[in-house]
């Protein structure tokens, strides 16, 4: 694709020190969700639910890749990597990450995210909504291990749970 | 989900409906009270819409809660909703704690718990204590390791550690056909220093002398206290001429060094013996044998320096048998008696 206007770059985040001297780098969570679910509504109307989920997963994946490059490059040890992810995601108000299971040999993980940015507090919907997070977590694991993971949310605030739970398995594993 | 029969604002429409509602309550209570042996679904309640589904969920949630209470964290609960969700959150927290505990067991003391209330304080205190204990143990190990390899008076390596390093160095020298030299040195007339000034001054002299030697040598050289007022130096990658030059430099430094005492300054001298190994052709000796022979030649060279007026450097080649007959033990005995 040529002449793209918005191929991702950290430059698109901008210089917030200069740009928002009074408001600073934070905003109300409602505003983030307003934008996310407005996007989701319009995209779904244009593309349908399945395609929208794919777009959100891929967006999460792209964000996860860039996030890994910016914050976690160079970390070699899994425990250190998880600690860094926990600290960063908490400090940035994305969520509270916890590891329930980490089998490095079988390359199988169970990860929970509490107080999740996308869904905590949403009404019960009877289906999981954190597709963006699935892509985001998959990208973090792919980037760290150099292998391809598929991440699936199995419990979500929107299914009545109080923490979002994700399984991550190596593709073909 | 319509579980109970239709009611009006005034209450149950009939006694029969009230009886059915009581049966539902009894059945559900039975599931809650004994999750391991839930009662059979009463056929007469088949008509109550959603009751079988609710009962099934309740059985699963109850069984999951029991397994959780017994410490089995491996269960899965397909039931959704706040009640099941709270139990799954507890399961998730406990599983994360188990993972954190395994990390602590692997030595990662950065693990902190910030959930589960009072338990988290205890866990964090335990990890902090373990971290402190490990740090203290590491410091203690380091201290005792240092004590085990050094001489307490001078802080130099002791003889056992010196030979551990030296043997490795001679093996390396033999493998790569690189030269190596040994210097042995002895403070001249040390006995008279002890006799005249006392042993405390003698100890001061040994400490100052050791510091002076250490300052003169390269980082790769290995200096150790051989015993009494005698010292030994290993010079890796150093042949005959360079080895002798190092010994001469040491001799000059010692000669020019004055040790301050309360009664004035004390000038000491030392005698040196040097030997080098650099002859590889035709050699069939092991590294240990070469080391022993080089040390022996350096010791014999030192004896010659002592016998030739002290405060000098003598070199004896590895293959020089001219000093044979004056073995290490013999030369040491003679030297001691001379002082």
Short mmCIF file of C-alpha atoms in Angstrom, two decimals:
data_model
loop_
_atom_site.label_atom_id
_atom_site.label_comp_id
_atom_site.label_asym_id
_atom_site.label_seq_id
_atom_site.Cartn_x
_atom_site.Cartn_y
_atom_site.Cartn_z
CA UNK A 1 0.00 0.00 0.00
CA UNK A 2 1.40 3.36 -0.99
CA UNK A 3 0.88 6.88 0.32
CA UNK A 4 -0.28 5.79 3.74
CA UNK A 5 -1.05 8.63 6.08
CA UNK A 6 -0.77 6.81 9.37
CA UNK A 7 1.71 3.95 9.31
CA UNK A 8 2.42 3.57 13.01
CA UNK A 9 5.24 5.56 14.49
CA UNK A 10 5.85 6.70 18.06
CA UNK A 11 5.98 10.18 16.56
CA UNK A 12 2.18 9.93 16.27
CA UNK A 13 2.02 9.91 20.07
CA UNK A 14 3.63 13.34 19.92
CA UNK A 15 5.49 15.42 22.47
CA UNK A 16 3.05 15.74 25.34
CA UNK A 17 5.29 17.95 27.44
CA UNK A 18 5.10 20.61 24.76
CA UNK A 19 1.62 19.81 23.49
CA UNK A 20 -0.27 19.52 26.76
CA UNK A 21 1.47 21.74 29.30
CA UNK A 22 -1.71 22.01 31.37
CA UNK A 23 -3.51 18.73 30.85
CA UNK A 24 -0.47 16.48 30.82
CA UNK A 25 -0.26 12.91 29.50
CA UNK A 26 -3.44 11.48 31.05
CA UNK A 27 -7.10 11.54 30.21
CA UNK A 28 -10.27 10.02 31.63
CA UNK A 29 -10.71 6.32 30.92
CA UNK A 30 -14.21 7.01 29.64
CA UNK A 31 -12.68 9.00 26.80
CA UNK A 32 -10.44 6.10 25.81
CA UNK A 33 -13.38 3.72 25.86
CA UNK A 34 -15.58 6.22 24.05
CA UNK A 35 -13.10 6.28 21.20
CA UNK A 36 -12.45 2.51 21.21
CA UNK A 37 -16.10 1.49 21.19
CA UNK A 38 -17.05 4.23 18.71
CA UNK A 39 -14.38 2.87 16.38
CA UNK A 40 -15.65 -0.62 17.03
CA UNK A 41 -19.24 0.36 16.24
CA UNK A 42 -18.41 2.01 12.95
CA UNK A 43 -15.94 -0.62 11.81
CA UNK A 44 -18.41 -3.37 12.67
CA UNK A 45 -21.10 -1.63 10.66
CA UNK A 46 -18.76 -1.46 7.71
CA UNK A 47 -17.01 -4.82 8.02
CA UNK A 48 -19.08 -7.13 10.21
CA UNK A 49 -18.22 -8.61 13.59
CA UNK A 50 -15.68 -11.23 12.50
CA UNK A 51 -13.66 -8.80 10.43
CA UNK A 52 -13.83 -6.21 13.20
CA UNK A 53 -12.44 -8.72 15.67
CA UNK A 54 -9.62 -9.46 13.25
CA UNK A 55 -8.88 -5.74 12.90
CA UNK A 56 -8.83 -5.29 16.67
CA UNK A 57 -6.58 -8.34 17.19
CA UNK A 58 -4.16 -7.07 14.54
CA UNK A 59 -4.22 -3.57 16.02
CA UNK A 60 -3.46 -5.00 19.45
CA UNK A 61 -0.67 -7.06 17.89
CA UNK A 62 0.88 -4.01 16.22
CA UNK A 63 0.63 -2.04 19.46
CA UNK A 64 2.19 -4.95 21.39
CA UNK A 65 5.09 -5.17 18.94
CA UNK A 66 5.82 -1.47 19.19
CA UNK A 67 5.35 -1.52 22.96
CA UNK A 68 7.83 -4.40 23.27
CA UNK A 69 10.39 -2.59 21.11
CA UNK A 70 10.09 0.57 23.17
CA UNK A 71 10.06 -0.88 26.67
CA UNK A 72 11.32 -4.46 26.80
CA UNK A 73 14.02 -4.89 24.17
CA UNK A 74 17.14 -6.55 25.51
CA UNK A 75 15.53 -8.44 28.38
CA UNK A 76 16.70 -12.06 28.27
CA UNK A 77 15.23 -13.76 31.32
CA UNK A 78 11.53 -14.63 31.41
CA UNK A 79 10.97 -13.64 35.04
CA UNK A 80 12.61 -10.27 34.45
CA UNK A 81 10.49 -9.80 31.33
CA UNK A 82 7.26 -10.56 33.20
CA UNK A 83 8.25 -8.23 36.05
CA UNK A 84 8.93 -5.46 33.55
CA UNK A 85 5.59 -6.07 31.80
CA UNK A 86 3.76 -6.06 35.15
CA UNK A 87 5.40 -2.85 36.27
CA UNK A 88 4.99 -0.99 32.98
CA UNK A 89 1.37 -1.98 32.40
CA UNK A 90 0.49 -1.06 35.95
CA UNK A 91 2.31 2.26 35.88
CA UNK A 92 0.63 3.18 32.59
CA UNK A 93 -2.77 2.20 33.95
CA UNK A 94 -3.34 -0.52 31.35
CA UNK A 95 -4.03 -3.33 33.81
CA UNK A 96 -2.66 -5.55 36.54
CA UNK A 97 -0.93 -8.49 34.91
CA UNK A 98 -0.42 -11.75 36.74
CA UNK A 99 0.95 -15.06 35.59
CA UNK A 100 -0.99 -18.14 36.58
CA UNK A 101 1.05 -20.62 34.62
CA UNK A 102 4.26 -20.38 32.63
CA UNK A 103 5.51 -23.57 31.06
CA UNK A 104 8.54 -22.46 29.11
CA UNK A 105 9.21 -25.95 27.79
CA UNK A 106 5.73 -26.51 26.41
CA UNK A 107 5.45 -22.81 25.62
CA UNK A 108 2.11 -22.58 27.31
CA UNK A 109 0.98 -19.68 29.48
CA UNK A 110 -2.06 -18.57 31.43
CA UNK A 111 -2.06 -14.85 32.12
CA UNK A 112 -4.66 -12.71 33.86
CA UNK A 113 -5.24 -9.00 33.54
CA UNK A 114 -7.24 -7.35 36.30
CA UNK A 115 -8.75 -3.87 36.12
CA UNK A 116 -8.39 -4.21 32.39
CA UNK A 117 -8.40 -1.03 30.34
CA UNK A 118 -10.92 -2.31 27.82
CA UNK A 119 -13.54 -4.05 29.87
CA UNK A 120 -13.45 -3.77 33.64
CA UNK A 121 -16.79 -2.40 34.75
CA UNK A 122 -18.64 -3.14 31.52
CA UNK A 123 -22.06 -4.79 31.82
CA UNK A 124 -22.31 -8.56 31.51
CA UNK A 125 -22.49 -9.36 27.82
CA UNK A 126 -22.11 -13.15 27.77
CA UNK A 127 -19.06 -12.97 25.49
CA UNK A 128 -15.43 -11.95 25.83
CA UNK A 129 -14.54 -8.50 24.47
CA UNK A 130 -10.79 -8.13 24.91
CA UNK A 131 -9.76 -9.01 21.36
CA UNK A 132 -7.33 -6.08 21.23
CA UNK A 133 -5.67 -7.39 24.41
CA UNK A 134 -5.34 -10.86 22.87
CA UNK A 135 -3.33 -9.39 20.02
CA UNK A 136 -1.32 -7.19 22.39
CA UNK A 137 -0.31 -10.11 24.62
CA UNK A 138 0.44 -12.34 21.62
CA UNK A 139 2.82 -9.70 20.27
CA UNK A 140 4.61 -9.38 23.61
CA UNK A 141 5.14 -13.15 23.82
CA UNK A 142 6.09 -13.46 20.14
CA UNK A 143 8.59 -10.64 20.46
CA UNK A 144 10.16 -12.08 23.61
CA UNK A 145 10.35 -15.72 22.51
CA UNK A 146 10.83 -15.23 18.78
CA UNK A 147 8.03 -17.73 18.21
CA UNK A 148 4.43 -17.37 17.18
CA UNK A 149 1.73 -17.54 19.86
CA UNK A 150 -2.01 -17.55 19.68
CA UNK A 151 -3.71 -15.86 22.62
CA UNK A 152 -7.32 -16.51 23.56
CA UNK A 153 -9.37 -14.86 26.25
CA UNK A 154 -11.28 -17.48 28.25
CA UNK A 155 -12.68 -15.35 31.07
CA UNK A 156 -13.63 -11.69 30.85
CA UNK A 157 -15.29 -9.09 33.01
CA UNK A 158 -18.07 -9.14 30.43
CA UNK A 159 -18.70 -12.83 31.05
CA UNK A 160 -19.22 -12.13 34.71
CA UNK A 161 -15.63 -12.68 35.80
CA UNK A 162 -13.69 -10.15 37.77
CA UNK A 163 -10.38 -10.71 36.05
CA UNK A 164 -9.64 -11.35 32.39
CA UNK A 165 -7.87 -14.64 31.80
CA UNK A 166 -5.92 -15.45 28.67
CA UNK A 167 -4.35 -18.67 27.47
CA UNK A 168 -1.32 -18.41 25.22
CA UNK A 169 -0.17 -21.42 23.25
CA UNK A 170 2.50 -21.70 20.62
CA UNK A 171 1.04 -21.99 17.14
CA UNK A 172 0.94 -25.65 16.18
CA UNK A 173 1.88 -26.65 19.72
CA UNK B 1 -34.90 -16.99 33.42
CA UNK B 2 -38.29 -17.68 35.00
CA UNK B 3 -37.65 -20.06 37.90
CA UNK B 4 -40.69 -19.60 40.07
CA UNK B 5 -44.32 -19.82 39.13
CA UNK B 6 -46.21 -16.66 38.41
CA UNK B 7 -47.15 -14.69 41.50
CA UNK B 8 -49.50 -11.85 42.05
CA UNK B 9 -49.00 -8.80 44.19
CA UNK B 10 -50.97 -10.51 46.92
CA UNK B 11 -48.75 -13.63 47.06
CA UNK B 12 -48.94 -17.14 45.63
CA UNK B 13 -51.90 -17.88 43.48
CA UNK B 14 -52.49 -21.20 45.14
CA UNK B 15 -51.26 -23.49 47.86
CA UNK B 16 -50.04 -25.87 45.14
CA UNK B 17 -47.72 -23.25 43.69
CA UNK B 18 -46.39 -22.46 47.14
CA UNK B 19 -45.64 -26.12 47.65
CA UNK B 20 -43.76 -26.23 44.33
CA UNK B 21 -41.71 -23.15 45.31
CA UNK B 22 -40.82 -24.80 48.61
CA UNK B 23 -39.68 -27.89 46.71
CA UNK B 24 -37.43 -25.74 44.52
CA UNK B 25 -35.89 -24.07 47.56
CA UNK B 26 -35.31 -27.43 49.28
CA UNK B 27 -33.72 -28.89 46.16
CA UNK B 28 -31.35 -25.94 45.64
CA UNK B 29 -30.50 -25.84 49.34
CA UNK B 30 -29.59 -29.52 49.12
CA UNK B 31 -27.06 -28.75 46.38
CA UNK B 32 -25.51 -25.95 48.40
CA UNK B 33 -25.35 -27.96 51.62
CA UNK B 34 -23.77 -31.07 50.12
CA UNK B 35 -21.91 -30.22 46.92
CA UNK B 36 -20.24 -33.65 46.78
CA UNK B 37 -23.51 -35.57 46.63
CA UNK B 38 -26.06 -33.22 45.11
CA UNK B 39 -29.63 -34.51 45.19
CA UNK B 40 -31.19 -35.98 42.08
CA UNK B 41 -33.25 -33.57 40.07
CA UNK B 42 -36.84 -33.99 41.28
CA UNK B 43 -38.97 -35.07 38.26
CA UNK B 44 -41.93 -33.10 39.54
CA UNK B 45 -39.90 -29.86 39.02
CA UNK B 46 -39.19 -30.53 35.34
CA UNK B 47 -41.79 -27.98 34.41
CA UNK B 48 -39.99 -25.15 36.21
CA UNK B 49 -38.29 -23.26 33.45
CA UNK B 50 -34.51 -22.82 33.84
CA UNK B 51 -34.33 -24.77 37.11
CA UNK B 52 -32.28 -27.67 35.72
CA UNK B 53 -29.79 -25.23 34.19
CA UNK B 54 -29.50 -23.25 37.41
CA UNK B 55 -29.08 -26.42 39.46
CA UNK B 56 -26.40 -27.68 37.12
CA UNK B 57 -24.49 -24.39 37.43
CA UNK B 58 -24.85 -24.48 41.18
CA UNK B 59 -23.46 -28.04 41.31
CA UNK B 60 -20.45 -27.00 39.21
CA UNK B 61 -19.78 -23.84 41.22
CA UNK B 62 -20.09 -25.73 44.52
CA UNK B 63 -17.77 -28.51 43.39
CA UNK B 64 -15.26 -25.92 42.12
CA UNK B 65 -15.39 -24.09 45.46
CA UNK B 66 -14.71 -27.33 47.34
CA UNK B 67 -11.71 -28.17 45.13
CA UNK B 68 -10.41 -24.63 45.63
CA UNK B 69 -10.80 -24.92 49.38
CA UNK B 70 -8.87 -28.19 49.31
CA UNK B 71 -6.00 -26.50 47.46
CA UNK B 72 -6.65 -27.98 44.03
CA UNK B 73 -6.10 -24.99 41.75
CA UNK B 74 -6.29 -26.90 38.49
CA UNK B 75 -10.08 -26.95 38.07
CA UNK B 76 -11.97 -25.17 35.34
CA UNK B 77 -15.36 -23.58 35.75
CA UNK B 78 -17.36 -22.96 32.59
CA UNK B 79 -20.12 -21.25 34.55
CA UNK B 80 -20.31 -17.50 34.10
CA UNK B 81 -21.54 -14.73 36.33
CA UNK B 82 -20.48 -12.87 39.42
CA UNK B 83 -20.50 -15.82 41.86
CA UNK B 84 -18.43 -18.07 39.59
CA UNK B 85 -16.32 -15.07 38.57
CA UNK B 86 -15.36 -14.32 42.18
CA UNK B 87 -14.25 -17.92 42.68
CA UNK B 88 -12.27 -17.88 39.45
CA UNK B 89 -10.62 -14.63 40.54
CA UNK B 90 -9.61 -16.32 43.79
CA UNK B 91 -8.28 -19.26 41.79
CA UNK B 92 -6.35 -16.87 39.54
CA UNK B 93 -4.84 -15.06 42.53
CA UNK B 94 -3.82 -18.31 44.19
CA UNK B 95 -2.29 -19.63 40.98
CA UNK B 96 -0.37 -16.40 40.54
CA UNK B 97 0.83 -16.67 44.12
CA UNK B 98 1.99 -20.23 43.44
CA UNK B 99 3.89 -18.95 40.41
CA UNK B 100 5.39 -16.13 42.47
CA UNK B 101 6.43 -18.59 45.17
CA UNK B 102 8.16 -20.71 42.51
CA UNK B 103 10.01 -17.60 41.34
CA UNK B 104 11.12 -16.90 44.91
CA UNK B 105 12.30 -20.51 45.16
CA UNK B 106 14.44 -19.85 42.07
CA UNK B 107 16.01 -16.86 43.82
CA UNK B 108 13.92 -14.02 42.40
CA UNK B 109 13.35 -11.95 45.53
CA UNK B 110 11.77 -9.08 43.63
CA UNK B 111 8.38 -10.82 43.86
CA UNK B 112 5.81 -8.75 45.72
CA UNK B 113 2.15 -9.44 46.37
CA UNK B 114 -0.26 -6.52 46.36
CA UNK B 115 -3.52 -8.37 46.64
CA UNK B 116 -5.17 -10.75 49.13
CA UNK B 117 -4.88 -8.34 52.03
CA UNK B 118 -3.11 -9.55 55.16
CA UNK B 119 -1.56 -12.49 53.34
CA UNK B 120 0.32 -10.14 51.00
CA UNK B 121 1.99 -8.36 53.92
CA UNK B 122 3.21 -11.67 55.33
CA UNK B 123 4.37 -12.90 51.93
CA UNK B 124 6.25 -9.68 51.19
CA UNK B 125 7.84 -9.69 54.65
CA UNK B 126 8.93 -13.30 54.12
CA UNK B 127 10.49 -12.52 50.73
CA UNK B 128 12.27 -9.46 52.12
CA UNK B 129 13.62 -11.55 54.99
CA UNK B 130 14.77 -14.27 52.61
CA UNK B 131 16.47 -11.65 50.46
CA UNK B 132 18.28 -10.22 53.48
CA UNK B 133 19.31 -13.68 54.66
CA UNK B 134 20.60 -14.60 51.21
CA UNK B 135 22.55 -11.34 50.98
CA UNK B 136 24.05 -11.94 54.42
CA UNK B 137 24.92 -15.51 53.44
CA UNK B 138 26.56 -14.36 50.22
CA UNK B 139 28.58 -11.75 52.13
CA UNK B 140 29.57 -14.35 54.69
CA UNK B 141 30.56 -16.84 51.99
CA UNK B 142 32.60 -14.20 50.25
CA UNK B 143 34.33 -13.25 53.49
CA UNK B 144 35.20 -16.87 54.38
CA UNK B 145 36.30 -17.61 50.82
CA UNK B 146 38.63 -14.63 51.06
CA UNK B 147 39.90 -15.74 54.45
CA UNK B 148 40.53 -19.24 53.10
CA UNK B 149 42.83 -18.00 50.35
CA UNK B 150 44.67 -15.15 52.02
CA UNK B 151 47.29 -14.69 54.65
CA UNK B 152 45.78 -12.87 57.62
CA UNK B 153 48.81 -10.68 58.39
CA UNK B 154 49.69 -9.37 54.94
CA UNK B 155 46.44 -9.88 53.04
CA UNK B 156 48.40 -11.60 50.27
CA UNK B 157 47.37 -14.98 48.87
CA UNK B 158 48.38 -17.93 50.99
CA UNK B 159 50.58 -20.70 49.64
CA UNK B 160 47.81 -23.20 48.96
CA UNK B 161 45.89 -20.75 46.81
CA UNK B 162 49.06 -19.58 45.11
CA UNK B 163 49.83 -23.10 43.94
CA UNK B 164 46.24 -23.61 42.80
CA UNK B 165 46.59 -20.63 40.49
CA UNK B 166 50.17 -21.41 39.57
CA UNK B 167 49.33 -24.94 38.47
CA UNK B 168 46.65 -23.64 36.12
CA UNK B 169 49.05 -21.04 34.77
CA UNK B 170 51.79 -23.60 34.14
CA UNK B 171 49.27 -25.88 32.36
CA UNK B 172 48.25 -22.97 30.17
CA UNK B 173 51.90 -22.04 29.54
CA UNK B 174 52.71 -25.61 28.53
CA UNK B 175 49.64 -25.88 26.26
CA UNK B 176 50.33 -22.62 24.45
CA UNK B 177 54.14 -22.84 24.69
CA UNK B 178 54.35 -19.54 26.51
CA UNK B 179 57.10 -18.61 29.03
CA UNK B 180 56.46 -18.24 32.73
CA UNK B 181 58.74 -17.07 35.55
CA UNK B 182 58.90 -17.50 39.29
CA UNK B 183 60.53 -15.08 41.73
CA UNK B 184 61.29 -16.04 45.29
CA UNK B 185 62.37 -13.34 47.69
CA UNK B 186 63.26 -13.04 51.31
CA UNK B 187 63.69 -9.99 53.56
CA UNK B 188 67.32 -9.70 54.59
CA UNK B 189 68.21 -9.99 58.27
CA UNK B 190 64.58 -10.15 59.32
CA UNK B 191 65.45 -12.06 62.49
CA UNK B 192 67.55 -9.13 63.69
CA UNK B 193 64.61 -6.75 63.08
CA UNK B 194 62.42 -8.91 65.32
CA UNK B 195 65.18 -9.19 67.92
CA UNK B 196 65.94 -5.47 67.96
CA UNK B 197 62.45 -3.95 67.58
CA UNK B 198 60.08 -6.70 68.65
CA UNK B 199 57.57 -8.85 66.76
CA UNK B 200 54.98 -6.07 66.42
CA UNK B 201 57.48 -4.05 64.37
CA UNK B 202 58.34 -7.24 62.48
CA UNK B 203 54.66 -7.59 61.56
CA UNK B 204 54.53 -3.95 60.45
CA UNK B 205 57.56 -4.52 58.26
CA UNK B 206 55.93 -7.57 56.67
CA UNK B 207 52.72 -5.63 55.97
CA UNK B 208 54.52 -2.60 54.52
CA UNK B 209 56.85 -4.81 52.51
CA UNK B 210 53.84 -6.71 51.05
CA UNK B 211 52.13 -3.45 50.06
CA UNK B 212 55.28 -2.25 48.39
CA UNK B 213 55.59 -5.46 46.38
CA UNK B 214 51.95 -5.34 45.35
CA UNK B 215 52.32 -1.80 44.03
CA UNK B 216 55.24 -2.78 41.83
CA UNK B 217 53.74 -5.87 40.18
CA UNK B 218 51.34 -6.11 37.24
CA UNK B 219 47.70 -7.08 37.64
CA UNK B 220 48.27 -10.49 36.06
CA UNK B 221 51.18 -11.34 38.39
CA UNK B 222 50.39 -13.45 41.44
CA UNK B 223 52.03 -12.60 44.73
CA UNK B 224 51.83 -14.78 47.83
CA UNK B 225 53.40 -15.08 51.24
CA UNK B 226 55.51 -18.22 51.13
CA UNK B 227 55.98 -18.29 54.90
CA UNK B 228 57.77 -16.17 57.52
CA UNK B 229 59.55 -13.35 55.71
CA UNK B 230 59.63 -15.21 52.41
CA UNK B 231 57.46 -14.41 49.37
CA UNK B 232 56.83 -15.89 45.95
CA UNK B 233 55.71 -14.29 42.70
CA UNK B 234 54.31 -15.92 39.58
CA UNK B 235 54.89 -13.96 36.36
CA UNK B 236 52.74 -15.29 33.49
CA UNK B 237 53.88 -14.65 29.90
CA UNK B 238 57.30 -13.65 31.21
CA UNK B 239 60.61 -15.08 30.00
CA UNK B 240 64.08 -15.03 31.48
CA UNK B 241 65.08 -11.43 30.79
CA UNK B 242 61.75 -9.87 31.66
CA UNK B 243 61.54 -12.00 34.83
CA UNK B 244 64.98 -10.89 35.95
CA UNK B 245 64.09 -7.27 35.13
CA UNK B 246 60.95 -7.48 37.31
CA UNK B 247 63.02 -8.92 40.19
CA UNK B 248 65.59 -6.14 39.82
CA UNK B 249 62.85 -3.53 39.87
CA UNK B 250 61.40 -5.08 43.02
CA UNK B 251 64.85 -5.18 44.63
CA UNK B 252 65.44 -1.48 43.90
CA UNK B 253 61.98 -0.53 45.20
CA UNK B 254 62.54 -2.43 48.44
CA UNK B 255 65.97 -0.88 48.83
CA UNK B 256 64.52 2.60 48.45
CA UNK B 257 61.61 2.02 50.77
CA UNK B 258 61.79 3.32 54.34
CA UNK B 259 59.34 2.01 56.89
CA UNK B 260 58.30 4.58 59.47
CA UNK B 261 58.51 3.47 63.10
CA UNK B 262 58.03 5.43 66.34
CA UNK B 263 61.77 5.20 66.87
CA UNK B 264 62.59 6.43 63.36
CA UNK B 265 62.78 5.00 59.85
CA UNK B 266 63.79 1.49 59.03
CA UNK B 267 65.39 0.67 55.72
CA UNK B 268 65.21 -2.93 54.65
CA UNK B 269 66.56 -4.94 51.74
CA UNK B 270 65.62 -8.27 50.24
CA UNK B 271 67.28 -11.01 48.26
CA UNK B 272 65.79 -12.45 45.09
CA UNK B 273 65.96 -15.65 43.10
CA UNK B 274 64.44 -15.99 39.63
CA UNK B 275 63.82 -18.90 37.32
CA UNK B 276 61.92 -19.16 34.05
CA UNK B 277 60.47 -21.94 31.98
CA UNK B 278 60.53 -21.40 28.25
CA UNK B 279 62.18 -24.54 26.84
CA UNK B 280 59.50 -26.62 25.25
CA UNK B 281 61.40 -28.71 22.72
CA UNK B 282 61.98 -32.27 23.90
CA UNK B 283 60.28 -31.61 27.19
CA UNK B 284 58.31 -34.56 28.54
CA UNK B 285 57.51 -33.17 31.99
CA UNK B 286 54.00 -32.47 33.22
CA UNK B 287 52.89 -28.97 34.13
CA UNK B 288 53.08 -29.86 37.84
CA UNK B 289 56.62 -31.16 37.44
CA UNK B 290 57.69 -28.07 35.51
CA UNK B 291 56.18 -25.85 38.20
CA UNK B 292 57.96 -27.77 40.95
CA UNK B 293 61.28 -27.56 39.10
CA UNK B 294 60.89 -23.82 38.37
CA UNK B 295 60.08 -23.05 42.01
CA UNK B 296 63.02 -25.18 43.10
CA UNK B 297 65.41 -23.34 40.78
CA UNK B 298 64.10 -19.94 41.96
CA UNK B 299 64.62 -21.05 45.56
CA UNK B 300 68.16 -22.18 44.77
CA UNK B 301 68.81 -18.85 43.05
CA UNK B 302 67.55 -17.05 46.16
CA UNK B 303 69.96 -19.08 48.26
CA UNK B 304 72.80 -17.98 46.02
CA UNK B 305 71.78 -14.33 46.44
CA UNK B 306 71.79 -14.78 50.19
CA UNK B 307 75.20 -16.43 50.15
CA UNK B 308 76.63 -13.81 47.80
CA UNK B 309 76.02 -10.83 50.07
CA UNK B 310 72.20 -10.38 50.00
CA UNK B 311 70.20 -7.48 48.49
CA UNK B 312 70.67 -8.84 45.00
CA UNK B 313 68.99 -10.82 42.22
CA UNK B 314 70.22 -14.20 40.99
CA UNK B 315 68.81 -16.02 37.99
CA UNK B 316 68.99 -19.78 37.53
CA UNK B 317 67.77 -21.31 34.28
CA UNK B 318 65.20 -24.08 34.40
CA UNK B 319 67.67 -26.64 33.13
CA UNK B 320 70.64 -25.37 35.15
CA UNK B 321 71.71 -28.22 37.37
CA UNK B 322 74.63 -26.28 38.87
CA UNK B 323 72.71 -25.82 42.09
CA UNK B 324 71.79 -29.49 42.44
CA UNK B 325 72.86 -30.86 45.76
CA UNK B 326 71.50 -27.78 47.40
CA UNK B 327 67.89 -28.87 47.39
CA UNK B 328 65.09 -26.58 48.44
CA UNK B 329 65.05 -27.98 51.95
CA UNK B 330 68.80 -27.80 52.22
CA UNK B 331 69.05 -24.25 50.94
CA UNK B 332 66.30 -23.10 53.27
CA UNK B 333 67.95 -24.69 56.28
CA UNK B 334 71.27 -23.08 55.44
CA UNK B 335 69.67 -19.73 54.85
CA UNK B 336 67.82 -19.79 58.14
CA UNK B 337 70.90 -20.70 60.03
CA UNK B 338 72.81 -17.92 58.29
CA UNK B 339 70.37 -15.41 59.66
#
